CSV table of C-alpha atoms in Angstrom, one decimal:
chain,number,residue,atom,x,y,z
A,1187,MET,CA,-100.3,-117.0,48.5
A,1188,ARG,CA,-103.0,-116.7,46.2
A,1189,ALA,CA,-101.5,-118.7,43.7
A,1190,LEU,CA,-100.7,-121.6,46.2
A,1191,LEU,CA,-104.3,-121.7,47.1
A,1192,ALA,CA,-105.3,-122.0,43.4
A,1193,VAL,CA,-102.9,-124.9,43.1
A,1194,LEU,CA,-104.0,-126.6,46.3
A,1195,PHE,CA,-107.7,-126.1,46.7
A,1196,THR,CA,-109.6,-125.1,43.5
A,1197,THR,CA,-109.9,-128.5,41.8
A,1198,MET,CA,-113.2,-130.2,42.5
A,1199,MET,CA,-112.9,-133.6,44.1
A,1200,SER,CA,-114.5,-135.9,46.8
A,1201,PHE,CA,-113.7,-135.8,50.3
A,1202,ALA,CA,-115.2,-139.3,50.8
A,1203,GLY,CA,-112.2,-141.2,49.9
A,1204,THR,CA,-110.8,-141.5,53.5
A,1205,ALA,CA,-114.5,-141.0,55.0
A,1206,GLY,CA,-114.9,-143.7,57.9
A,1207,ALA,CA,-111.0,-144.2,58.4
A,1208,GLN,CA,-110.0,-144.5,61.9
A,1209,PRO,CA,-107.2,-141.8,63.3
A,1210,ALA,CA,-104.6,-144.6,63.4
A,1211,GLU,CA,-105.3,-145.8,59.9
A,1212,LEU,CA,-104.9,-142.2,58.8
A,1213,ALA,CA,-101.8,-141.5,60.5
A,1214,GLN,CA,-100.3,-144.5,58.8
A,1215,GLN,CA,-101.6,-143.0,55.5
A,1216,ILE,CA,-99.9,-139.8,56.2
A,1217,ASP,CA,-96.6,-141.2,57.5
A,1218,GLN,CA,-96.6,-143.4,54.0
A,1219,ALA,CA,-97.3,-140.2,52.2
A,1220,LEU,CA,-94.5,-138.1,53.9
A,1221,SER,CA,-92.1,-141.2,52.7
A,1222,THR,CA,-93.0,-140.7,49.1
A,1223,LEU,CA,-92.8,-137.0,48.5
A,1224,GLN,CA,-92.6,-135.5,44.9
A,1225,PRO,CA,-92.0,-131.8,43.7
A,1226,ALA,CA,-95.0,-129.8,44.0
A,1227,THR,CA,-94.1,-128.4,40.5
A,1228,GLN,CA,-93.0,-130.4,37.7
A,1229,VAL,CA,-91.7,-130.3,34.1
A,1230,SER,CA,-93.7,-132.3,31.5
A,1231,GLY,CA,-91.8,-135.1,30.1
A,1232,ARG,CA,-89.6,-135.4,33.2
A,1233,SER,CA,-89.6,-138.2,35.8
A,1234,TYR,CA,-89.2,-137.5,39.5
A,1235,PRO,CA,-88.1,-140.1,42.0
A,1236,ALA,CA,-90.0,-140.3,45.3
A,1237,GLN,CA,-88.1,-138.6,48.2
A,1238,SER,CA,-88.7,-139.1,52.1
A,1239,LEU,CA,-89.4,-136.0,54.2
A,1240,ALA,CA,-86.0,-136.8,55.9
A,1241,GLU,CA,-84.2,-136.8,52.6
A,1242,LEU,CA,-85.9,-133.5,51.5
A,1243,LEU,CA,-84.7,-131.8,54.7
A,1244,ARG,CA,-81.3,-133.1,54.0
A,1245,LEU,CA,-81.2,-131.9,50.5
A,1246,ARG,CA,-82.8,-128.6,51.1
A,1247,ASN,CA,-80.4,-127.9,54.1
A,1248,ILE,CA,-83.4,-127.7,56.6
A,1249,PRO,CA,-82.5,-128.9,60.1
A,1250,GLY,CA,-86.0,-129.5,61.5
A,1251,ALA,CA,-89.8,-129.6,60.6
A,1252,SER,CA,-93.1,-130.1,62.7
A,1253,ILE,CA,-96.4,-131.1,61.0
A,1254,ALA,CA,-99.9,-131.3,62.6
A,1255,VAL,CA,-102.9,-132.6,60.6
A,1256,PHE,CA,-106.4,-132.2,61.7
A,1257,ARG,CA,-109.6,-134.1,60.3
A,1258,ASP,CA,-113.3,-133.9,61.3
A,1259,GLY,CA,-112.5,-131.4,64.0
A,1260,ARG,CA,-109.6,-133.2,65.8
A,1261,ILE,CA,-105.9,-133.6,65.4
A,1262,ILE,CA,-105.1,-136.8,63.8
A,1263,TYR,CA,-101.5,-136.6,63.4
A,1264,ALA,CA,-98.6,-134.6,64.9
A,1265,ARG,CA,-95.0,-135.2,64.5
A,1266,GLY,CA,-91.5,-133.7,64.4
A,1267,PHE,CA,-88.7,-134.5,61.9
A,1268,GLY,CA,-84.9,-133.4,62.1
A,1269,VAL,CA,-83.5,-131.6,64.8
A,1270,ALA,CA,-84.0,-128.2,66.6
A,1271,GLU,CA,-80.4,-127.1,66.3
A,1272,ALA,CA,-78.1,-128.1,63.2
A,1273,GLY,CA,-75.7,-130.6,64.3
A,1274,GLY,CA,-77.2,-131.1,67.6
A,1275,SER,CA,-79.0,-134.0,69.1
A,1276,ARG,CA,-82.1,-132.3,70.3
A,1277,ALA,CA,-84.9,-133.7,68.2
A,1278,VAL,CA,-87.8,-131.8,67.1
A,1279,ASP,CA,-91.1,-133.2,68.7
A,1280,THR,CA,-94.5,-131.9,69.0
A,1281,GLU,CA,-93.7,-129.4,71.8
A,1282,THR,CA,-91.0,-127.7,69.8
A,1283,LEU,CA,-91.5,-124.1,69.4
A,1284,PHE,CA,-90.9,-122.3,66.1
A,1285,GLN,CA,-91.8,-118.7,65.1
A,1286,ALA,CA,-95.0,-118.6,63.4
A,1287,ALA,CA,-94.1,-115.3,61.7
A,1288,SER,CA,-97.0,-113.8,59.8
A,1289,ILE,CA,-99.3,-116.4,60.9
A,1290,SER,CA,-99.4,-114.3,64.3
A,1291,LYS,CA,-101.9,-111.9,62.3
A,1292,PRO,CA,-105.0,-113.9,62.0
A,1293,LEU,CA,-104.8,-114.6,65.8
A,1294,THR,CA,-104.2,-110.9,66.4
A,1295,ALA,CA,-107.4,-110.3,64.2
A,1296,THR,CA,-109.2,-112.8,66.4
A,1297,ALA,CA,-108.4,-110.8,69.7
A,1298,ALA,CA,-109.3,-107.5,67.9
A,1299,LEU,CA,-112.6,-109.1,66.9
A,1300,ALA,CA,-113.2,-110.2,70.4
A,1301,LEU,CA,-112.8,-106.8,71.6
A,1302,VAL,CA,-115.3,-105.4,69.0
A,1303,GLU,CA,-118.0,-108.1,70.5
A,1304,GLN,CA,-117.2,-106.4,73.7
A,1305,GLY,CA,-117.9,-103.0,72.6
A,1306,ARG,CA,-114.5,-101.8,73.4
A,1307,ILE,CA,-113.5,-101.1,69.8
A,1308,ASP,CA,-115.5,-99.9,66.7
A,1309,LEU,CA,-114.6,-102.1,63.5
A,1310,ASP,CA,-115.6,-99.3,61.2
A,1311,GLY,CA,-114.7,-96.3,63.4
A,1312,PRO,CA,-111.4,-94.2,63.1
A,1313,VAL,CA,-108.9,-95.9,65.1
A,1314,ASN,CA,-107.4,-92.5,65.9
A,1315,GLU,CA,-110.3,-92.3,68.3
A,1316,ARG,CA,-109.2,-94.9,70.2
A,1317,LEU,CA,-105.5,-94.8,69.9
A,1318,THR,CA,-104.0,-92.9,73.1
A,1319,SER,CA,-100.2,-93.4,73.1
A,1320,TRP,CA,-99.7,-92.6,69.3
A,1321,ARG,CA,-101.9,-91.6,66.3
A,1322,ILE,CA,-101.7,-92.3,62.8
A,1323,PRO,CA,-100.2,-88.9,61.2
A,1324,ASP,CA,-102.4,-86.8,58.8
A,1325,SER,CA,-101.5,-87.7,55.0
A,1326,ALA,CA,-102.6,-86.0,51.8
A,1327,ALA,CA,-102.8,-89.3,50.3
A,1328,ALA,CA,-105.7,-90.2,52.7
A,1329,GLU,CA,-108.0,-87.6,51.1
A,1330,GLY,CA,-109.4,-87.0,54.4
A,1331,VAL,CA,-110.6,-90.7,54.9
A,1332,PRO,CA,-109.7,-92.0,58.4
A,1333,VAL,CA,-108.1,-95.6,58.9
A,1334,THR,CA,-110.4,-98.1,60.6
A,1335,LEU,CA,-109.9,-101.5,62.2
A,1336,ARG,CA,-111.5,-103.2,59.4
A,1337,GLN,CA,-108.9,-101.6,57.0
A,1338,LEU,CA,-106.0,-102.7,59.4
A,1339,LEU,CA,-107.2,-106.3,59.3
A,1340,THR,CA,-107.8,-106.6,55.8
A,1341,HIS,CA,-104.5,-105.0,54.4
A,1342,THR,CA,-106.5,-102.1,53.0
A,1343,ALA,CA,-105.6,-99.0,55.2
A,1344,GLY,CA,-103.1,-97.5,52.7
A,1345,LEU,CA,-100.3,-98.1,55.3
A,1346,THR,CA,-96.6,-98.8,54.5
A,1347,VAL,CA,-94.0,-101.2,55.7
A,1348,HIS,CA,-94.7,-104.9,54.4
A,1349,GLY,CA,-92.6,-106.9,57.1
A,1350,PHE,CA,-90.0,-106.8,59.7
A,1351,PRO,CA,-86.7,-108.2,60.0
A,1352,GLY,CA,-86.5,-108.3,63.9
A,1353,TYR,CA,-83.8,-107.6,66.2
A,1354,ALA,CA,-80.7,-109.9,67.5
A,1355,PRO,CA,-81.1,-111.1,71.1
A,1356,GLY,CA,-79.7,-108.4,73.3
A,1357,ALA,CA,-79.9,-105.8,70.8
A,1358,PRO,CA,-81.8,-102.4,71.8
A,1359,LEU,CA,-85.5,-103.0,71.2
A,1360,PRO,CA,-87.8,-100.0,70.1
A,1361,ALA,CA,-91.0,-99.4,71.7
A,1362,VAL,CA,-94.2,-99.9,69.4
A,1363,ALA,CA,-94.5,-96.2,68.9
A,1364,GLN,CA,-90.8,-96.0,68.0
A,1365,VAL,CA,-91.4,-98.7,65.3
A,1366,LEU,CA,-94.4,-96.9,64.0
A,1367,ASP,CA,-92.4,-93.6,63.8
A,1368,GLY,CA,-89.4,-95.2,62.3
A,1369,ALA,CA,-87.4,-93.7,65.4
A,1370,PRO,CA,-84.1,-95.3,66.7
A,1371,PRO,CA,-83.5,-98.0,67.5
A,1372,ALA,CA,-86.1,-99.1,65.1
A,1373,ASN,CA,-84.5,-100.7,61.9
A,1374,THR,CA,-87.5,-100.1,59.7
A,1375,PRO,CA,-89.1,-96.8,58.0
A,1376,ALA,CA,-92.0,-95.2,59.7
A,1377,VAL,CA,-95.6,-96.7,59.1
A,1378,ARG,CA,-97.5,-94.0,57.3
A,1379,VAL,CA,-100.6,-93.8,54.9
A,1380,ASP,CA,-99.5,-93.3,51.3
A,1381,GLN,CA,-102.6,-94.3,49.5
A,1382,ARG,CA,-106.3,-93.6,50.2
A,1383,PRO,CA,-107.5,-96.1,53.0
A,1384,GLY,CA,-110.1,-98.4,51.6
A,1385,SER,CA,-109.0,-98.2,48.0
A,1386,ALA,CA,-106.7,-101.2,47.5
A,1387,TRP,CA,-105.2,-104.3,48.9
A,1388,ARG,CA,-101.6,-104.0,49.9
A,1389,TYR,CA,-100.0,-106.4,52.6
A,1390,SER,CA,-98.9,-104.3,55.6
A,1391,GLY,CA,-97.2,-105.7,58.8
A,1392,GLY,CA,-97.0,-102.0,59.7
A,1393,GLY,CA,-101.0,-101.9,59.6
A,1394,PHE,CA,-101.0,-104.8,62.1
A,1395,THR,CA,-98.6,-103.1,64.3
A,1396,VAL,CA,-101.0,-100.2,64.7
A,1397,SER,CA,-103.6,-102.9,65.7
A,1398,GLN,CA,-101.1,-104.2,68.4
A,1399,LEU,CA,-101.0,-100.6,69.8
A,1400,LEU,CA,-104.6,-100.1,69.5
A,1401,LEU,CA,-105.4,-103.4,71.4
A,1402,SER,CA,-103.0,-102.5,74.3
A,1403,ASP,CA,-104.1,-98.8,74.5
A,1404,VAL,CA,-107.9,-100.0,74.6
A,1405,THR,CA,-107.3,-102.7,77.2
A,1406,GLY,CA,-104.4,-101.4,79.2
A,1407,GLU,CA,-102.8,-104.8,79.1
A,1408,PRO,CA,-99.3,-105.8,77.5
A,1409,PHE,CA,-99.7,-107.3,74.2
A,1410,ALA,CA,-98.8,-110.8,75.2
A,1411,ASP,CA,-101.0,-110.9,78.0
A,1412,LEU,CA,-104.2,-109.9,76.2
A,1413,MET,CA,-103.5,-112.4,73.4
A,1414,ARG,CA,-103.1,-115.2,76.2
A,1415,ARG,CA,-106.5,-114.1,77.6
A,1416,LEU,CA,-108.2,-113.5,74.5
A,1417,VAL,CA,-107.1,-116.2,72.1
A,1418,LEU,CA,-104.4,-118.6,73.4
A,1419,ALA,CA,-106.0,-119.7,76.5
A,1420,PRO,CA,-109.6,-120.0,75.1
A,1421,ALA,CA,-108.3,-121.9,72.2
A,1422,GLY,CA,-106.3,-124.4,74.5
A,1423,MET,CA,-102.8,-123.3,72.8
A,1424,ALA,CA,-100.7,-124.1,75.9
A,1425,HIS,CA,-97.5,-124.2,74.2
A,1426,SER,CA,-97.7,-120.7,72.6
A,1427,THR,CA,-96.5,-117.1,73.7
A,1428,TYR,CA,-96.4,-113.8,72.0
A,1429,ALA,CA,-93.8,-112.7,74.7
A,1430,GLN,CA,-90.6,-111.2,72.9
A,1431,PRO,CA,-88.2,-112.4,73.6
A,1432,PRO,CA,-89.7,-115.8,74.7
A,1433,PRO,CA,-89.5,-116.5,78.6
A,1434,VAL,CA,-86.4,-118.4,79.7
A,1435,GLU,CA,-88.2,-121.6,80.4
A,1436,LEU,CA,-89.4,-121.7,76.9
A,1437,ARG,CA,-86.2,-121.1,75.0
A,1438,GLU,CA,-85.1,-124.7,75.9
A,1439,THR,CA,-88.1,-126.0,73.9
A,1440,ALA,CA,-87.4,-123.6,70.9
A,1441,ALA,CA,-86.0,-124.4,67.6
A,1442,TRP,CA,-83.1,-122.1,66.5
A,1443,GLY,CA,-83.4,-120.4,63.1
A,1444,TYR,CA,-81.2,-121.0,60.0
A,1445,ARG,CA,-80.5,-119.2,56.9
A,1446,GLY,CA,-80.8,-121.0,53.4
A,1447,THR,CA,-77.1,-121.4,53.7
A,1448,GLY,CA,-77.2,-123.4,56.8
A,1449,GLU,CA,-75.8,-120.5,58.8
A,1450,PRO,CA,-77.6,-119.8,62.1
A,1451,VAL,CA,-79.6,-116.7,62.6
A,1452,GLU,CA,-77.6,-114.4,65.0
A,1453,GLY,CA,-78.4,-115.4,68.4
A,1454,GLY,CA,-80.4,-118.3,67.4
A,1455,TYR,CA,-83.6,-116.2,66.5
A,1456,HIS,CA,-84.7,-112.6,66.1
A,1457,VAL,CA,-86.6,-110.8,68.6
A,1458,TYR,CA,-89.7,-109.2,67.4
A,1459,PRO,CA,-91.3,-106.2,69.2
A,1460,GLU,CA,-93.9,-106.2,66.2
A,1461,GLN,CA,-95.8,-109.0,68.2
A,1462,ALA,CA,-99.0,-108.7,66.3
A,1463,ALA,CA,-97.4,-108.9,63.1
A,1464,ALA,CA,-94.6,-111.4,63.6
A,1465,GLY,CA,-94.1,-112.3,67.4
A,1466,LEU,CA,-96.2,-115.6,67.9
A,1467,TRP,CA,-93.9,-118.6,69.1
A,1468,THR,CA,-96.0,-121.7,68.8
A,1469,THR,CA,-96.4,-125.3,67.5
A,1470,PRO,CA,-98.3,-126.9,64.5
A,1471,SER,CA,-100.6,-128.6,67.0
A,1472,ASP,CA,-101.6,-125.2,68.7
A,1473,LEU,CA,-102.1,-123.6,65.1
A,1474,ALA,CA,-104.5,-126.5,64.7
A,1475,ARG,CA,-106.3,-125.8,67.9
A,1476,TRP,CA,-106.8,-122.2,66.9
A,1477,ALA,CA,-108.0,-123.2,63.5
A,1478,LEU,CA,-110.3,-125.8,65.0
A,1479,ALA,CA,-111.8,-123.2,67.6
A,1480,LEU,CA,-112.5,-120.7,64.8
A,1481,SER,CA,-114.0,-123.3,62.5
A,1482,ALA,CA,-116.2,-124.5,65.3
A,1483,ASP,CA,-117.3,-120.8,66.0
A,1484,PHE,CA,-118.0,-120.4,62.0
A,1485,THR,CA,-119.9,-123.6,61.6
A,1486,ARG,CA,-121.6,-124.2,64.8
A,1487,GLY,CA,-121.5,-121.0,66.7
A,1488,ASP,CA,-119.7,-122.6,69.8
A,1489,GLY,CA,-118.4,-119.2,70.8
A,1490,LYS,CA,-115.0,-120.2,72.0
A,1491,LEU,CA,-113.1,-117.5,70.4
A,1492,LEU,CA,-115.8,-115.5,68.6
A,1493,ASP,CA,-119.7,-115.4,68.1
A,1494,HIS,CA,-121.1,-117.2,65.0
A,1495,ASP,CA,-121.7,-113.9,63.1
A,1496,THR,CA,-118.3,-112.5,63.7
A,1497,ALA,CA,-116.6,-115.6,62.8
A,1498,ILE,CA,-118.4,-115.8,59.5
A,1499,ALA,CA,-117.5,-111.9,58.9
A,1500,MET,CA,-113.9,-112.9,59.6
A,1501,LEU,CA,-113.8,-115.7,56.9
A,1502,THR,CA,-115.8,-113.5,54.3
A,1503,PRO,CA,-113.3,-112.5,51.5
A,1504,GLY,CA,-112.9,-108.8,50.6
A,1505,LEU,CA,-110.3,-107.0,48.4
A,1506,GLY,CA,-107.4,-109.2,47.5
A,1507,GLY,CA,-109.4,-112.4,48.5
A,1508,PHE,CA,-108.6,-111.5,52.3
A,1509,GLY,CA,-111.0,-111.7,55.1
A,1510,LEU,CA,-110.4,-110.2,58.4
A,1511,GLY,CA,-106.7,-111.0,59.0
A,1512,VAL,CA,-106.8,-114.2,57.0
A,1513,GLY,CA,-106.6,-115.4,53.6
A,1514,VAL,CA,-109.9,-116.9,52.6
A,1515,GLY,CA,-110.8,-119.0,49.2
A,1516,GLY,CA,-113.1,-121.4,47.8
A,1517,SER,CA,-116.7,-121.6,48.8
A,1518,GLY,CA,-119.3,-124.1,50.3
A,1519,ASP,CA,-117.4,-127.2,51.6
A,1520,LEU,CA,-114.3,-126.0,50.0
A,1521,LEU,CA,-114.1,-122.7,51.8
A,1522,THR,CA,-110.4,-122.4,52.8
A,1523,LEU,CA,-108.6,-120.1,55.3
A,1524,SER,CA,-105.0,-119.9,55.0
A,1525,HIS,CA,-101.6,-117.8,56.1
A,1526,GLY,CA,-98.1,-118.3,55.4
A,1527,GLY,CA,-95.2,-117.0,58.0
A,1528,ALA,CA,-91.6,-116.2,57.0
A,1529,ASN,CA,-89.4,-114.7,59.8
A,1530,GLU,CA,-85.6,-114.7,59.8
A,1531,GLY,CA,-84.6,-118.4,59.8
A,1532,TYR,CA,-88.3,-119.6,60.0
A,1533,ARG,CA,-90.9,-120.6,57.4
A,1534,ALA,CA,-94.5,-121.8,58.3
A,1535,VAL,CA,-98.0,-122.5,56.8
A,1536,LEU,CA,-101.6,-123.0,58.0
A,1537,ARG,CA,-104.6,-124.1,55.7
A,1538,ALA,CA,-107.8,-125.3,56.8
A,1539,PHE,CA,-111.2,-126.3,55.5
A,1540,PRO,CA,-113.3,-124.7,58.3
A,1541,ARG,CA,-116.6,-126.4,56.9
A,1542,LYS,CA,-115.0,-129.8,57.3
A,1543,GLY,CA,-112.7,-129.4,60.4
A,1544,ASP,CA,-109.8,-130.4,58.3
A,1545,GLY,CA,-106.2,-128.9,57.8
A,1546,ILE,CA,-102.8,-128.7,58.0
A,1547,ALA,CA,-100.1,-126.8,59.9
A,1548,ILE,CA,-96.3,-127.1,58.7
A,1549,MET,CA,-93.4,-125.2,60.7
A,1550,THR,CA,-89.7,-125.2,59.9
A,1551,ASN,CA,-86.6,-123.7,61.2
A,1552,SER,CA,-85.0,-122.7,57.7
A,1553,ASP,CA,-85.2,-120.0,55.2
A,1554,ASN,CA,-85.4,-122.9,52.9
A,1555,GLY,CA,-88.6,-124.3,54.7
A,1556,ASP,CA,-90.9,-123.2,51.6
A,1557,ALA,CA,-89.2,-126.0,49.6
A,1558,LEU,CA,-91.2,-128.7,51.7
A,1559,MET,CA,-94.5,-126.9,52.2
A,1560,ARG,CA,-96.2,-127.6,48.9
A,1561,PRO,CA,-94.8,-131.3,48.5
A,1562,VAL,CA,-96.2,-132.1,51.9
A,1563,MET,CA,-99.3,-130.3,51.7
A,1564,ILE,CA,-99.9,-132.2,48.2
A,1565,ALA,CA,-99.0,-135.5,49.5
A,1566,VAL,CA,-101.1,-135.1,52.8
A,1567,GLY,CA,-103.8,-133.9,50.7
A,1568,ARG,CA,-103.9,-137.0,48.6
A,1569,ALA,CA,-103.7,-139.4,51.3
A,1570,LEU,CA,-106.9,-137.5,52.9
A,1571,GLY,CA,-108.8,-136.8,49.6
A,1572,TRP,CA,-108.5,-133.2,49.8
A,1573,PRO,CA,-109.3,-131.1,46.5
A,1574,GLY,CA,-106.6,-130.0,44.2
A,1575,SER,CA,-103.8,-132.2,45.8
A,1576,GLU,CA,-101.9,-132.5,42.3
A,1577,PRO,CA,-98.6,-131.0,41.3
A,1578,GLN,CA,-98.4,-127.9,39.1
A,1579,VAL,CA,-97.2,-129.1,35.5
A,1580,ILE,CA,-95.0,-126.8,33.3
A,1581,VAL,CA,-94.9,-127.3,29.7
A,1582,PRO,CA,-91.8,-125.9,28.3
A,1583,VAL,CA,-92.1,-123.4,25.2
A,1584,ALA,CA,-89.4,-123.5,22.3
A,1585,VAL,CA,-87.2,-120.4,22.4
A,1586,PRO,CA,-84.4,-119.3,20.2
A,1587,ALA,CA,-81.0,-120.3,21.4
A,1588,GLN,CA,-80.1,-116.5,21.4
A,1589,GLN,CA,-82.7,-115.7,24.1
A,1590,LEU,CA,-81.0,-118.5,26.2
A,1591,ALA,CA,-77.5,-117.0,25.7
A,1592,ASP,CA,-78.7,-113.7,26.3
A,1593,ALA,CA,-79.8,-114.6,29.8
A,1594,VAL,CA,-76.6,-115.9,31.1
A,1595,GLY,CA,-74.8,-113.8,33.8
A,1596,ARG,CA,-75.1,-112.8,37.4
A,1597,TYR,CA,-77.8,-110.7,38.9
A,1598,ALA,CA,-77.9,-109.0,42.3
A,1599,THR,CA,-79.7,-106.8,44.8
A,1600,PHE,CA,-79.6,-106.2,48.6
A,1601,GLY,CA,-77.1,-108.9,49.1
A,1602,VAL,CA,-78.9,-111.6,47.2
A,1603,SER,CA,-77.6,-112.8,43.7
A,1604,VAL,CA,-78.6,-115.4,41.0
A,1605,ASP,CA,-76.2,-116.8,38.9
A,1606,VAL,CA,-77.6,-118.0,35.6
A,1607,GLN,CA,-75.7,-120.7,33.4
A,1608,LEU,CA,-76.5,-122.7,30.3
A,1609,ASN,CA,-76.4,-126.3,31.2
A,1610,GLY,CA,-76.7,-127.8,27.4
A,1611,ASP,CA,-79.7,-126.2,26.0
A,1612,VAL,CA,-81.2,-125.4,29.5
A,1613,LEU,CA,-81.0,-122.3,31.6
A,1614,ARG,CA,-80.0,-123.2,35.2
A,1615,ALA,CA,-80.2,-120.4,37.9
A,1616,THR,CA,-78.4,-120.8,41.3
A,1617,ALA,CA,-79.6,-118.1,44.0
A,1618,THR,CA,-77.9,-117.4,47.2
A,1619,GLY,CA,-78.5,-120.2,49.7
A,1620,ARG,CA,-80.3,-122.3,47.3
A,1621,PRO,CA,-79.7,-125.3,45.3
A,1622,PRO,CA,-79.5,-125.0,41.5
A,1623,GLY,CA,-82.6,-125.0,39.5
A,1624,ASP,CA,-83.7,-125.1,35.9
A,1625,LEU,CA,-85.7,-122.1,34.3
A,1626,ILE,CA,-88.3,-123.4,32.0
A,1627,PRO,CA,-88.9,-121.2,29.1
A,1628,GLN,CA,-92.4,-119.8,28.6
A,1629,GLY,CA,-91.5,-117.3,25.8
A,1630,ASP,CA,-90.4,-113.7,25.4
A,1631,ASP,CA,-87.8,-113.7,28.1
A,1632,ARG,CA,-90.2,-115.3,30.4
A,1633,TYR,CA,-89.6,-118.5,32.5
A,1634,LEU,CA,-90.9,-120.5,35.2
A,1635,ALA,CA,-88.5,-121.7,38.1
A,1636,GLU,CA,-88.8,-125.3,39.2
A,1637,ASP,CA,-90.8,-124.2,42.1
A,1638,GLY,CA,-93.3,-122.5,39.8
A,1639,THR,CA,-92.0,-118.9,40.5
A,1640,PRO,CA,-92.4,-116.8,37.5
A,1641,ILE,CA,-89.1,-115.2,36.0
A,1642,ARG,CA,-88.8,-112.6,33.7
A,1643,PHE,CA,-85.6,-111.0,32.2
A,1644,VAL,CA,-85.7,-107.4,31.7
A,1645,ARG,CA,-84.1,-105.7,28.6
A,1646,ASP,CA,-82.9,-102.3,27.6
A,1647,PRO,CA,-85.3,-100.9,25.1
A,1648,ALA,CA,-82.4,-98.9,23.6
A,1649,THR,CA,-79.7,-101.8,23.3
A,1650,ASN,CA,-82.1,-104.6,23.5
A,1651,GLY,CA,-79.5,-106.2,26.1
A,1652,ILE,CA,-80.8,-107.9,29.2
A,1653,THR,CA,-80.1,-105.7,32.1
A,1654,GLY,CA,-82.0,-107.4,35.0
A,1655,LEU,CA,-84.1,-110.2,36.3
A,1656,ALA,CA,-87.6,-109.8,37.9
A,1657,ALA,CA,-89.0,-112.3,40.3
A,1658,ALA,CA,-91.4,-112.2,43.1
A,1659,GLY,CA,-92.1,-108.4,42.9
A,1660,VAL,CA,-88.2,-107.8,43.1
A,1661,THR,CA,-85.8,-106.8,40.3
A,1662,LEU,CA,-82.1,-107.9,40.5
A,1663,GLN,CA,-79.7,-105.9,38.5
A,1664,ARG,CA,-77.4,-107.5,36.0
A,1665,SER,CA,-73.9,-107.2,37.7
A,1666,ASP,CA,-71.5,-109.4,35.4
A,1667,PRO,CA,-69.0,-107.5,33.3
């Protein structure tokens, strides 16, 4: 997330290029930009033919996508692409629902802060004092420091469990307390404090699930109802719900989720009782409405969602560059709020410049959806004159031929495998459900994938042989003979 912000929003350039343009003109510019996409990460010296969004969907095996763009405080572009079900005729439109996944979290934080304003919760008081149906167990790792709501919202509470895989429709669903205790039928470990609260930033969907229970305990309301009352309705998000599973009448407008291989998610989508962390069904236009409402509270003190001072506090970065429930970067007119989302079969991203009333929301119904996020944001950013809308350029480093040969093999973990082969004098990797991609050498067994992901091959100190492949915080073990 932070790397993506650095690519997209730190280069200083003027917003003035499209100042004064009318919405219809801007929409035409966006359509043109989406017909000439290029990779967000490019290798120096290579040429890249332009691709349309439709072509990218086909090449990346993504059934559908939906995009909303906002400018100067209003939505200027909203359009669906592809289909809601692979092989079907139901086209994605602006009212097609997608799972927002972790973009559920900043909206949850908005509701929590609204209750803080009402005096129902203390932002810096021990949450165990307000929890009634479950309590965070004592832990020696906490060193006697209590967990607070501020820590839950900023991922600094020291709580475990990064994210959740969800449940197939019709499968037994755990109550929230069962999720937090890792008790059957929960499919994730218990959420526990294993480091001193407030000492470090570590992403925790488990912490937001504690927030979910806290909000319901304090209000006495089902979580989906209180989110409708405190956030969705005030923001004008008429096509959104935290209900899990979604109501029958909304399922007909929902996009079904797909794996990177093109196989459908079991039952069409997974159900997330962890609503605060991953349970929002919505559209890009509704996400834009939330971002615009919060931006107006932040800049003008409109008070639609939060008071002016609370909105400022929400968008003030702390540990890890994170505000209260949302990523924050930049400063001045280039201040950004952002969050991504990844549920089983869905990918989404929201990025906004709150002081300008500008931004973009993209939602897809495929695990491969990340492949179009950055190209689309760069293309739209160029069309609208947003800062930093340039691709990342990778410069290859010369390495010994033996280093390339040593890396050839198969690497696997948790059902995911990566085959690495030599294509001439270039390493090419094929991951489960992904098209082949070159690995660009950076020296000392270090490479960059074509999407910019750092790759490192791990050697055994005793034999100097390569034993693993490390990427995105995970190490895959070499599994070839």
